[in-house]
């Protein structure tokens, strides 16, 4: 019988369910995360207008660079200060 | 080659030991000599690799499992050894009267025999046997999960089915092959080389070796692959971003130093192309490690819009000997005696054709013209690139005594471009630099700081050089990393 050595990290994929959906945004704060890609500002500005029409407050955040994962402190700050986050992921 | 199997002892601690086999004609020839030695005063151990009763009528130690031959590193039968305090202090392969007389300290041995006769290959050297013994005597227990295949399962197809390959067939990573691969490094298999993004998984020497087997590497390439994996995992190189980007980029490896000829790399004709095992498989091994251990797979973390063929493998050595300049590794702070691998986030190559320039000024301007189009002719400040200068282009710079620094300075000077031509919307093209940046200065540099590198490689004929285009230069994305190769 042939046996091969596993070339992978041998990690099992963990399945996680989505966070519970937020029933409404009243009294909540939405993080608007710009990842520093071209035209992200246009998308975020439009979202801010739409959120203000339904009287939802927003806070602005920005990744230092789109080419690396968001720093841990930024992620923790968003989690502590906001109830939801919208990320302008790409141009 | 040395055995670490503690239970294997030589049958004598002092005296003569001769390894023979029935299959070997020269061994038959030496039977009268063995009889002569046995009649002498010294202890003589005769070890037979194949038959228990060869030579006939003699007290023979049957080395059925070849453990004694392995411990002695026997490559030829017959071989006579002088053993002192359990160690080999002298030996002679094949039949050579003077050699046997020296080892045995006896004169006039083998009267009537020819003076010499070559021996036969030891059974330990048969490929499958060699691998079995390597595995059996390895001091290390390999930790990876054993994936047992069904008797009718094709190992190559099994690797495809389990998602381990880059789309090409791989060499099945059996324990024997991995143990052989590990002979290429002094590092223990369980040493953690790095924590590899994007999965941030611990990557051991063993995992690198398994993927190197699959890529088709020889053991002597392994130190280059290990150094490459180490470099890839640095935050400065940012393999997570390189894997995840929608851009074309993958890791490009440039090898410098004495290891290049030692492992048979090709820096000459077709240096960036196919045909050389070391060039092709070292780069492939790194990409397989990133895929299998790091977890970056196309369609998963790897979101490249188009990708590029170099993401299979893009690895070449610099032609240092033919270069008019110092090697890349020396520019990067290493000594010419150091072997290094330099990782660059790139893709390509993109051609530079110039068959008419005979002055360095003209050729440098050609380089600049072609470099301007990287990414987009109106994008500035973000580009980085390696220019692979071919021998015929390098000759122009050599004859004019242009240093690499001078060439870089001239090219960068030609690529400091008027902002009003680079701004978004100029020339009716929406792409370009944001107006607030263009307004801030009259001219802007095409290249990121430390973004332009030159290396020398290629065949002697052809006035063509090559651009390996980068991703986004600078600390925000990926920076070139040079790592020493421990070999």
Coordinates of C-alpha atoms in Angstrom, one line a residue:
Chain A
X1 CA 0.0 0.0 0.0
X2 CA 1.3 3.5 -0.9
X3 CA 1.2 6.1 1.8
X4 CA 1.8 9.8 1.0
X5 CA 2.8 12.5 3.5
X6 CA 0.3 15.3 3.8
X7 CA 1.8 18.4 2.3
X8 CA -0.8 20.7 4.0
X9 CA -0.8 22.4 7.4
X10 CA -3.3 19.7 8.4
X11 CA -5.7 22.2 9.8
X12 CA -9.4 21.4 9.7
X13 CA -11.5 24.2 8.4
X14 CA -13.7 25.7 11.1
X15 CA -17.2 26.5 10.1
X16 CA -18.5 29.6 11.7
X17 CA -22.0 31.0 11.4
X18 CA -22.6 34.6 10.5
X19 CA -23.1 37.0 13.4
X20 CA -26.7 37.6 14.2
X21 CA -28.3 40.1 11.8
X22 CA -29.0 43.5 13.4
X23 CA -32.8 44.0 13.3
X24 CA -32.5 47.8 13.0
X25 CA -29.9 50.5 13.3
X26 CA -31.7 52.8 15.6
X27 CA -29.3 54.1 18.3
X28 CA -26.5 52.2 16.6
X29 CA -23.4 53.4 14.9
X30 CA -22.1 52.2 11.5
X31 CA -18.4 52.1 10.8
X32 CA -17.5 53.1 7.2
X33 CA -14.2 51.5 6.4
X34 CA -12.2 52.9 3.6
X35 CA -9.4 50.5 2.6
X36 CA -7.4 53.2 0.7
X37 CA -8.4 52.1 -2.8
X38 CA -9.2 54.6 -5.6
X39 CA -12.9 55.7 -5.5
X40 CA -13.6 54.2 -2.1
X41 CA -14.2 57.7 -0.9
X42 CA -17.1 58.1 -3.4
X43 CA -18.8 55.0 -2.3
X44 CA -18.4 55.9 1.4
X45 CA -19.7 59.4 0.9
X46 CA -22.8 58.1 -0.8
X47 CA -23.4 55.6 2.0
X48 CA -23.0 58.4 4.6
X49 CA -25.7 60.4 2.7
X50 CA -28.0 57.5 2.7
X51 CA -27.4 56.7 6.4
X52 CA -28.0 60.3 7.4
X53 CA -31.4 60.2 5.6
X54 CA -32.5 57.4 8.0
X55 CA -30.8 59.2 10.9
X56 CA -28.1 56.5 11.5
X57 CA -24.9 57.9 12.8
X58 CA -21.6 56.8 11.2
X59 CA -17.9 56.8 12.0
X60 CA -15.1 56.8 9.5
X61 CA -12.1 54.5 9.5
X62 CA -9.3 53.9 7.1
X63 CA -6.9 51.0 6.6
X64 CA -3.3 52.2 6.2
X65 CA -3.0 50.2 3.0
X66 CA -5.4 48.0 1.0
X67 CA -2.6 45.5 0.4
X68 CA -2.3 44.2 4.0
X69 CA -4.9 42.9 6.4
X70 CA -6.4 45.5 8.7
X71 CA -4.3 46.0 11.8
X72 CA -5.6 44.4 15.0
X73 CA -6.1 47.6 16.9
X74 CA -8.2 49.1 14.0
X75 CA -10.4 46.0 14.1
X76 CA -10.8 46.2 17.8
X77 CA -11.6 49.9 17.7
X78 CA -14.3 49.3 15.2
X79 CA -15.8 46.5 17.2
X80 CA -15.8 48.6 20.4
X81 CA -17.2 51.7 18.9
X82 CA -19.7 50.5 16.3
X83 CA -22.6 48.1 15.9
X84 CA -22.1 47.4 12.2
X85 CA -19.4 48.0 9.6
X86 CA -19.5 48.6 5.8
X87 CA -16.2 48.1 4.0
X88 CA -15.5 49.7 0.7
X89 CA -13.6 46.7 -0.4
X90 CA -12.5 47.5 -4.0
X91 CA -12.7 50.1 -6.7
Chain B
X1 CA 26.2 8.9 4.7
X2 CA 26.2 7.7 8.3
X3 CA 23.9 5.4 10.1
X4 CA 22.2 6.4 13.3
X5 CA 20.6 3.0 13.9
X6 CA 21.8 2.5 17.4
X7 CA 21.3 -1.3 17.2
X8 CA 23.7 -1.8 14.3
X9 CA 27.1 -2.7 15.5
X10 CA 30.0 -3.9 13.4
X11 CA 30.7 -7.6 13.8
X12 CA 34.2 -7.0 15.0
X13 CA 35.8 -4.1 16.8
X14 CA 39.4 -4.8 15.7
X15 CA 40.7 -6.5 12.6
X16 CA 39.7 -6.9 9.0
X17 CA 36.2 -6.8 7.5
X18 CA 35.3 -7.6 3.9
X19 CA 32.0 -7.0 2.3
X20 CA 31.2 -9.3 -0.6
X21 CA 28.3 -10.7 -2.6
X22 CA 27.8 -13.8 -4.7
X23 CA 26.5 -11.8 -7.6
X24 CA 29.9 -10.0 -8.0
X25 CA 32.5 -11.6 -10.2
X26 CA 35.3 -9.7 -8.5
X27 CA 34.2 -11.1 -5.2
X28 CA 34.5 -14.6 -6.6
X29 CA 38.0 -13.7 -7.8
X30 CA 39.1 -12.7 -4.3
X31 CA 37.9 -15.9 -2.5
X32 CA 41.5 -17.3 -2.4
X33 CA 42.6 -14.0 -0.8
X34 CA 39.9 -14.2 1.8
X35 CA 41.0 -17.8 2.6
X36 CA 44.6 -16.6 2.9
X37 CA 43.6 -13.8 5.3
X38 CA 41.5 -16.1 7.4
X39 CA 44.4 -18.4 7.8
X40 CA 46.4 -15.4 9.2
X41 CA 46.5 -14.2 12.8
X42 CA 44.1 -11.3 12.6
X43 CA 40.4 -11.6 13.1
X44 CA 38.6 -11.5 9.7
X45 CA 34.8 -10.9 9.3
X46 CA 33.4 -11.8 5.9
X47 CA 30.0 -10.1 5.3
X48 CA 27.8 -11.3 2.5
X49 CA 25.2 -9.0 1.1
X50 CA 23.2 -11.6 -0.8
X51 CA 23.7 -15.4 -0.1
X52 CA 24.2 -16.7 3.4
X53 CA 26.6 -19.3 2.2
X54 CA 28.9 -17.2 0.0
X55 CA 31.8 -17.7 -0.1
X56 CA 31.1 -21.4 0.3
X57 CA 32.7 -23.2 3.2
X58 CA 33.5 -19.9 5.0
X59 CA 32.0 -18.6 8.2
X60 CA 30.0 -15.7 6.8
X61 CA 27.9 -13.0 8.4
X62 CA 24.8 -12.6 6.3
X63 CA 23.9 -8.9 5.9
X64 CA 20.4 -9.7 4.9
X65 CA 18.9 -6.3 5.8
X66 CA 22.1 -4.6 4.7
X67 CA 22.4 -2.7 8.0
X68 CA 26.1 -3.5 8.3
X69 CA 26.8 -2.4 4.7
X70 CA 24.8 0.8 5.4
X71 CA 26.7 1.6 8.5
X72 CA 29.9 1.1 6.6
X73 CA 28.6 3.3 3.7
X74 CA 29.7 0.5 1.4
X75 CA 29.5 1.6 -2.2
X76 CA 31.4 -1.3 -3.9
X77 CA 31.8 -5.0 -3.5
X78 CA 34.3 -6.3 -2.5
X79 CA 35.5 -3.7 0.0
X80 CA 38.1 -4.5 2.6
X81 CA 38.1 -2.5 5.8
X82 CA 40.6 -2.1 8.6
X83 CA 38.6 -1.7 11.8
X84 CA 40.2 -0.3 14.9
X85 CA 38.2 0.3 18.1
X86 CA 35.0 -0.2 16.2
X87 CA 35.8 2.5 13.6
X88 CA 36.9 2.2 10.0
X89 CA 40.5 3.5 9.7
X90 CA 41.3 2.4 6.2
X91 CA 39.6 0.7 3.2
X92 CA 40.0 -0.4 -0.4
X93 CA 37.2 -0.8 -2.9
X94 CA 37.3 -3.5 -5.6
X95 CA 40.4 -5.7 -6.0
X96 CA 43.6 -3.8 -6.0
X97 CA 46.5 -5.9 -4.7
X98 CA 48.5 -3.0 -3.4
X99 CA 45.4 -1.5 -1.6
X100 CA 44.5 -4.8 0.0
X101 CA 48.1 -5.4 1.1
X102 CA 48.1 -1.9 2.7
X103 CA 44.8 -2.4 4.5
X104 CA 45.6 -6.0 5.6
X105 CA 49.3 -5.2 6.3
X106 CA 50.2 -8.4 4.5
X107 CA 52.6 -8.7 1.6
X108 CA 52.3 -10.8 -1.6
X109 CA 48.5 -11.2 -1.4
X110 CA 46.6 -13.1 -4.1
X111 CA 49.4 -14.6 -6.0
X112 CA 48.2 -15.5 -9.5
X113 CA 45.5 -12.9 -9.5
X114 CA 45.6 -9.8 -11.8
X115 CA 46.9 -6.7 -10.1
X116 CA 43.5 -5.1 -10.1
X117 CA 39.9 -5.6 -11.0
X118 CA 37.0 -3.2 -10.5
X119 CA 34.3 -4.3 -8.1
X120 CA 30.5 -4.2 -8.4
X121 CA 27.9 -1.8 -7.0
X122 CA 26.9 -2.5 -3.4
X123 CA 23.3 -3.6 -3.0
X124 CA 22.8 -0.7 -0.7
X125 CA 23.1 1.6 -3.7
X126 CA 20.1 0.2 -5.6
X127 CA 17.6 3.1 -5.7
X128 CA 14.7 1.5 -3.9
X129 CA 17.0 -0.2 -1.3
X130 CA 18.8 3.0 -0.7
X131 CA 15.6 4.8 0.0
X132 CA 14.4 2.0 2.3
X133 CA 17.6 2.1 4.2
X134 CA 17.6 5.9 4.4
X135 CA 14.1 5.8 5.9
X136 CA 15.0 2.9 8.3
X137 CA 18.1 4.6 9.6
X138 CA 16.8 8.1 9.7
X139 CA 17.1 9.6 13.2
X140 CA 13.9 11.5 12.6
X141 CA 10.4 10.4 12.8
X142 CA 8.4 12.3 10.2
X143 CA 5.3 13.8 11.8
X144 CA 3.0 14.5 8.9
X145 CA -0.2 12.6 8.5
X146 CA 0.1 9.5 6.4
X147 CA -2.5 9.5 3.6
X148 CA -3.0 5.8 2.7
X149 CA -4.0 5.2 -0.8
X150 CA -6.1 2.3 -2.1
X151 CA -4.3 -0.4 -4.1
X152 CA -5.8 0.8 -7.4
X153 CA -5.4 4.5 -6.7
X154 CA -2.8 6.3 -8.8
X155 CA -0.7 8.5 -6.5
X156 CA -0.5 11.3 -9.0
X157 CA -4.3 11.3 -9.4
X158 CA -4.6 11.1 -5.6
X159 CA -2.6 14.3 -5.3
X160 CA -4.9 16.1 -7.8
X161 CA -8.0 14.8 -6.0
X162 CA -6.9 16.1 -2.7
X163 CA -6.2 19.6 -4.0
X164 CA -2.4 19.5 -3.4
X165 CA -1.3 20.5 -6.9
X166 CA -0.9 23.7 -8.9
X167 CA -2.6 22.1 -11.9
X168 CA 0.4 20.1 -13.0
X169 CA 1.2 16.6 -11.9
X170 CA 3.4 16.3 -8.8
X171 CA 5.9 13.7 -7.7
X172 CA 4.0 11.7 -5.0
X173 CA 5.5 12.6 -1.6
X174 CA 6.2 9.1 -0.2
X175 CA 8.0 8.8 3.1
X176 CA 11.1 7.5 1.3
X177 CA 11.3 10.5 -1.1
X178 CA 10.7 13.0 1.8
X179 CA 13.5 11.3 3.9
X180 CA 15.8 11.6 0.9
X181 CA 14.9 15.2 0.4
X182 CA 15.7 16.0 4.0
X183 CA 19.2 14.8 3.4
X184 CA 19.6 18.2 1.6
X185 CA 19.5 20.1 4.9
X186 CA 21.1 19.9 8.3
X187 CA 17.9 21.3 9.8
X188 CA 15.8 18.9 11.8
X189 CA 12.4 18.1 10.1
X190 CA 10.4 19.4 13.1
X191 CA 12.1 22.9 13.1
X192 CA 9.6 25.6 12.4
X193 CA 10.8 27.6 9.4
X194 CA 8.1 30.3 9.8
X195 CA 4.5 31.0 10.4
X196 CA 3.1 31.3 7.0
X197 CA 0.3 33.6 5.9
X198 CA -2.5 33.7 4.9
X199 CA -3.5 30.9 7.3
X200 CA -0.7 31.8 9.7
X201 CA 0.2 28.1 9.8
X202 CA 3.4 26.8 11.3
X203 CA 5.6 25.6 8.4
X204 CA 8.2 23.0 9.4
X205 CA 11.2 21.9 7.4
X206 CA 9.4 18.6 6.9
X207 CA 6.4 20.4 5.2
X208 CA 8.8 22.3 3.0
X209 CA 10.5 19.0 2.1
X210 CA 7.2 17.4 1.2
X211 CA 6.3 20.2 -1.1
X212 CA 9.8 20.2 -2.6
X213 CA 9.4 16.5 -3.4
X214 CA 6.1 17.3 -5.1
X215 CA 7.7 20.1 -7.1
X216 CA 10.4 17.8 -8.4
X217 CA 13.3 19.2 -6.5
X218 CA 16.6 17.4 -5.8
X219 CA 17.7 17.4 -2.1
X220 CA 20.5 19.9 -2.8
X221 CA 17.8 22.5 -3.8
X222 CA 16.1 22.3 -0.4
X223 CA 18.1 25.0 1.3
X224 CA 17.1 27.5 -1.4
X225 CA 13.5 26.6 -1.0
X226 CA 13.7 26.9 2.8
X227 CA 15.3 30.3 2.5
X228 CA 12.6 31.3 0.0
X229 CA 9.8 30.2 2.3
X230 CA 11.4 32.1 5.2
X231 CA 11.6 35.3 3.1
X232 CA 8.0 34.9 1.8
X233 CA 6.7 34.8 5.4
X234 CA 8.1 38.2 6.4
X235 CA 5.7 41.0 6.8
X236 CA 7.8 43.1 4.5
X237 CA 7.3 40.7 1.7
X238 CA 3.6 40.3 2.5
X239 CA 2.8 37.0 0.8
X240 CA -0.8 37.4 2.1
X241 CA -1.3 40.5 0.0
X242 CA 0.6 39.0 -3.0
X243 CA -1.7 35.9 -2.8
X244 CA -4.9 37.9 -2.3
X245 CA -4.4 40.7 -4.8
X246 CA -6.5 40.9 -8.0
X247 CA -3.1 41.8 -9.7
X248 CA -0.9 39.5 -11.7
X249 CA 1.8 39.1 -9.1
X250 CA 3.6 36.1 -7.6
X251 CA 6.9 35.5 -5.9
X252 CA 9.9 35.9 -8.2
X253 CA 13.2 34.3 -6.9
X254 CA 16.6 35.5 -7.9
X255 CA 19.4 33.3 -6.7
X256 CA 23.0 34.6 -6.1
X257 CA 26.3 33.2 -4.9
X258 CA 28.2 30.0 -5.1
X259 CA 25.2 27.7 -4.8
X260 CA 24.1 28.6 -8.3
X261 CA 26.6 26.4 -10.2
X262 CA 26.7 23.9 -7.4
X263 CA 23.1 22.9 -8.0
X264 CA 23.2 23.4 -11.7
X265 CA 21.1 26.5 -12.2
X266 CA 20.9 28.1 -15.6
X267 CA 21.6 31.8 -15.9
X268 CA 22.4 31.7 -19.6
X269 CA 20.3 30.8 -22.7
X270 CA 16.5 30.8 -21.8
X271 CA 17.3 31.7 -18.1
X272 CA 13.8 32.9 -17.5
X273 CA 12.3 30.0 -19.4
X274 CA 11.9 26.2 -19.2
X275 CA 14.4 23.4 -19.4
X276 CA 16.4 23.6 -16.2
X277 CA 15.3 21.5 -13.2
X278 CA 16.6 23.7 -10.5
X279 CA 15.2 26.9 -12.0
X280 CA 11.8 25.4 -12.5
X281 CA 11.3 23.3 -9.4
X282 CA 12.7 25.7 -6.7
X283 CA 10.1 28.4 -7.6
X284 CA 7.4 25.8 -8.0
X285 CA 8.2 24.4 -4.5
X286 CA 7.8 27.8 -2.9
X287 CA 4.4 28.3 -4.6
X288 CA 3.3 24.8 -3.5
X289 CA 4.3 25.6 0.1
X290 CA 2.3 28.9 -0.1
X291 CA -0.7 26.9 -1.5
X292 CA -0.6 23.9 0.8
X293 CA 0.7 25.2 4.0
X294 CA -0.1 28.9 3.7
X295 CA -3.6 28.1 2.3
X296 CA -3.5 30.5 -0.6
X297 CA -5.5 28.9 -3.4
X298 CA -6.9 30.4 -6.6
X299 CA -10.5 31.3 -6.0
X300 CA -10.0 31.1 -2.3
X301 CA -7.6 33.7 -0.9
X302 CA -6.0 34.1 -4.3
X303 CA -8.3 36.5 -6.2
X304 CA -6.1 37.4 -9.2
X305 CA -8.2 38.7 -12.1
X306 CA -5.9 37.0 -14.6
X307 CA -2.8 35.9 -12.7
X308 CA 0.3 35.0 -14.7
X309 CA 2.2 31.8 -15.7
X310 CA 5.0 32.8 -13.4
X311 CA 2.8 32.0 -10.4
X312 CA 3.7 28.3 -11.2
X313 CA 7.4 29.1 -10.9
X314 CA 9.5 32.1 -11.6
X315 CA 13.1 31.5 -10.4
X316 CA 16.5 32.2 -12.0
X317 CA 20.1 32.8 -11.0
X318 CA 22.0 35.9 -11.8
X319 CA 24.9 35.5 -14.3
X320 CA 27.4 37.1 -11.9
X321 CA 30.5 35.9 -13.8
X322 CA 29.5 37.7 -17.0
X323 CA 28.1 40.8 -15.4
X324 CA 29.7 44.2 -15.6
X325 CA 28.3 45.0 -12.2
X326 CA 28.2 43.8 -8.6
X327 CA 25.6 41.0 -8.1
X328 CA 22.2 41.9 -6.7
X329 CA 23.0 40.1 -3.4
X330 CA 26.0 42.5 -2.9
X331 CA 23.8 45.5 -3.6
X332 CA 21.6 44.0 -0.9
X333 CA 24.4 43.9 1.6
X334 CA 25.8 40.4 1.3
X335 CA 29.3 39.2 0.4
X336 CA 29.9 37.7 -3.0
X337 CA 30.7 34.4 -1.1
X338 CA 27.2 34.3 0.4
X339 CA 24.5 32.3 -1.4
X340 CA 21.2 34.2 -1.2
X341 CA 17.7 34.1 -2.6
X342 CA 16.0 37.4 -3.2
X343 CA 12.2 37.5 -3.4
X344 CA 10.4 40.1 -5.4
X345 CA 6.6 40.4 -5.9
X346 CA 6.5 40.4 -9.7
X347 CA 5.3 39.0 -13.0
X348 CA 6.4 39.1 -16.6
X349 CA 8.7 39.2 -18.4
X350 CA 8.0 42.2 -20.5
X351 CA 10.4 42.7 -23.4
X352 CA 12.8 45.5 -24.1
X353 CA 13.9 45.4 -27.7
X354 CA 16.8 47.7 -28.7
X355 CA 19.1 46.5 -31.5
X356 CA 20.4 49.9 -32.5
X357 CA 21.7 51.6 -29.4
X358 CA 25.4 51.5 -29.0
X359 CA 25.7 54.2 -26.4
X360 CA 24.6 53.9 -22.8
X361 CA 22.7 57.1 -23.0
X362 CA 20.5 55.8 -25.8
X363 CA 20.0 52.4 -24.3
X364 CA 19.1 53.8 -20.9
X365 CA 16.5 56.0 -22.6
X366 CA 15.1 52.8 -24.2
X367 CA 14.8 51.2 -20.8
X368 CA 13.0 54.2 -19.5
X369 CA 10.6 54.3 -22.4
X370 CA 9.5 50.7 -21.8
X371 CA 9.5 51.0 -18.0
X372 CA 7.1 54.0 -18.3
X373 CA 4.2 51.7 -19.4
X374 CA 4.3 49.5 -16.3
X375 CA 0.9 49.3 -14.8
X376 CA -0.2 52.3 -16.8
X377 CA 1.8 55.1 -18.5
X378 CA 0.1 57.7 -16.3
X379 CA 0.6 55.9 -12.9
X380 CA 3.5 57.4 -10.9
X381 CA 5.2 56.7 -7.6
X382 CA 4.0 53.1 -7.2
X383 CA 6.0 51.0 -9.6
X384 CA 8.9 48.8 -8.9
X385 CA 10.7 46.4 -11.2
X386 CA 13.7 44.2 -11.9
X387 CA 15.3 44.8 -15.3
X388 CA 17.1 41.6 -16.4
X389 CA 19.9 43.0 -18.6
X390 CA 21.1 40.6 -21.2
X391 CA 24.8 40.2 -22.1
X392 CA 24.5 42.1 -25.4
X393 CA 22.9 45.1 -23.7
X394 CA 25.2 44.8 -20.7
X395 CA 28.2 45.1 -23.1
X396 CA 27.1 48.6 -24.1
X397 CA 27.2 49.7 -20.5
X398 CA 30.5 47.8 -19.8
X399 CA 32.3 49.4 -22.7
X400 CA 31.2 52.8 -21.5
X401 CA 32.1 52.0 -17.9
X402 CA 28.7 52.8 -16.6
X403 CA 28.1 51.6 -13.1
X404 CA 24.8 50.1 -12.1
X405 CA 24.2 53.2 -9.9
X406 CA 24.8 55.5 -13.0
X407 CA 22.3 53.4 -15.1
X408 CA 19.7 53.6 -12.3
X409 CA 20.1 57.3 -11.9
X410 CA 19.8 58.0 -15.7
X411 CA 16.7 55.8 -16.0
X412 CA 15.0 57.3 -13.0
X413 CA 15.9 60.8 -14.3
X414 CA 14.1 60.0 -17.6
X415 CA 11.2 58.7 -15.6
X416 CA 10.6 61.8 -13.6
X417 CA 7.6 62.9 -15.6
X418 CA 5.6 66.2 -16.0
X419 CA 2.6 66.0 -13.7
X420 CA 0.2 67.7 -16.2
X421 CA 0.7 64.6 -18.5
X422 CA 0.2 62.2 -15.6
X423 CA -2.9 63.6 -14.1
X424 CA -6.3 61.7 -14.3
X425 CA -8.1 62.9 -17.4
X426 CA -5.0 64.1 -19.3
X427 CA -4.9 63.0 -23.0
X428 CA -8.5 62.0 -22.7
X429 CA -7.8 59.0 -20.4
X430 CA -9.5 58.9 -17.0
X431 CA -6.8 56.8 -15.4
X432 CA -3.9 58.8 -13.9
X433 CA -2.7 60.5 -10.8
X434 CA -5.2 62.3 -8.5
X435 CA -5.4 66.0 -9.3
X436 CA -4.4 67.1 -5.8
X437 CA -1.1 65.0 -6.0
X438 CA -0.4 66.3 -9.6
X439 CA -1.0 69.9 -8.5
X440 CA 1.4 69.6 -5.6
X441 CA 4.6 69.2 -7.8
X442 CA 5.5 69.9 -11.4
X443 CA 7.1 66.5 -12.0
X444 CA 6.6 63.0 -10.4
X445 CA 8.7 59.9 -10.3
X446 CA 7.4 56.8 -12.0
X447 CA 9.1 54.5 -9.4
X448 CA 8.7 54.0 -5.7
X449 CA 11.8 54.6 -3.6
X450 CA 14.2 51.6 -3.9
X451 CA 11.9 50.3 -6.7
X452 CA 14.3 49.8 -9.6
X453 CA 16.8 46.9 -9.7
X454 CA 19.1 45.5 -12.4
X455 CA 20.4 41.9 -12.6
X456 CA 22.4 40.2 -15.4
X457 CA 21.3 37.0 -17.1
X458 CA 20.6 35.5 -20.5
X459 CA 22.2 34.0 -23.6
X460 CA 25.1 35.7 -25.4
X461 CA 23.1 36.6 -28.5
X462 CA 20.1 38.9 -28.6
X463 CA 19.8 42.7 -27.9
X464 CA 16.8 42.1 -25.7
X465 CA 16.4 42.7 -22.0
X466 CA 13.4 41.9 -19.8
X467 CA 11.4 43.7 -17.3
X468 CA 9.9 41.8 -14.4
X469 CA 7.2 44.2 -13.3
X470 CA 6.3 44.5 -9.7
X471 CA 3.1 45.0 -7.8
X472 CA 3.0 48.2 -5.8
X473 CA 6.4 49.4 -4.6
X474 CA 7.0 50.6 -1.1
X475 CA 6.4 49.6 2.5
X476 CA 2.6 49.7 2.1
X477 CA 2.6 46.5 0.0
X478 CA 5.6 44.3 -0.7
X479 CA 9.3 45.0 -0.5
X480 CA 12.2 43.0 -1.9
X481 CA 13.6 40.5 0.6
X482 CA 17.1 38.9 0.4
X483 CA 17.7 35.9 2.6
X484 CA 21.0 34.0 3.1
X485 CA 20.9 30.3 2.1
X486 CA 22.2 28.0 4.8
X487 CA 23.8 25.1 3.0

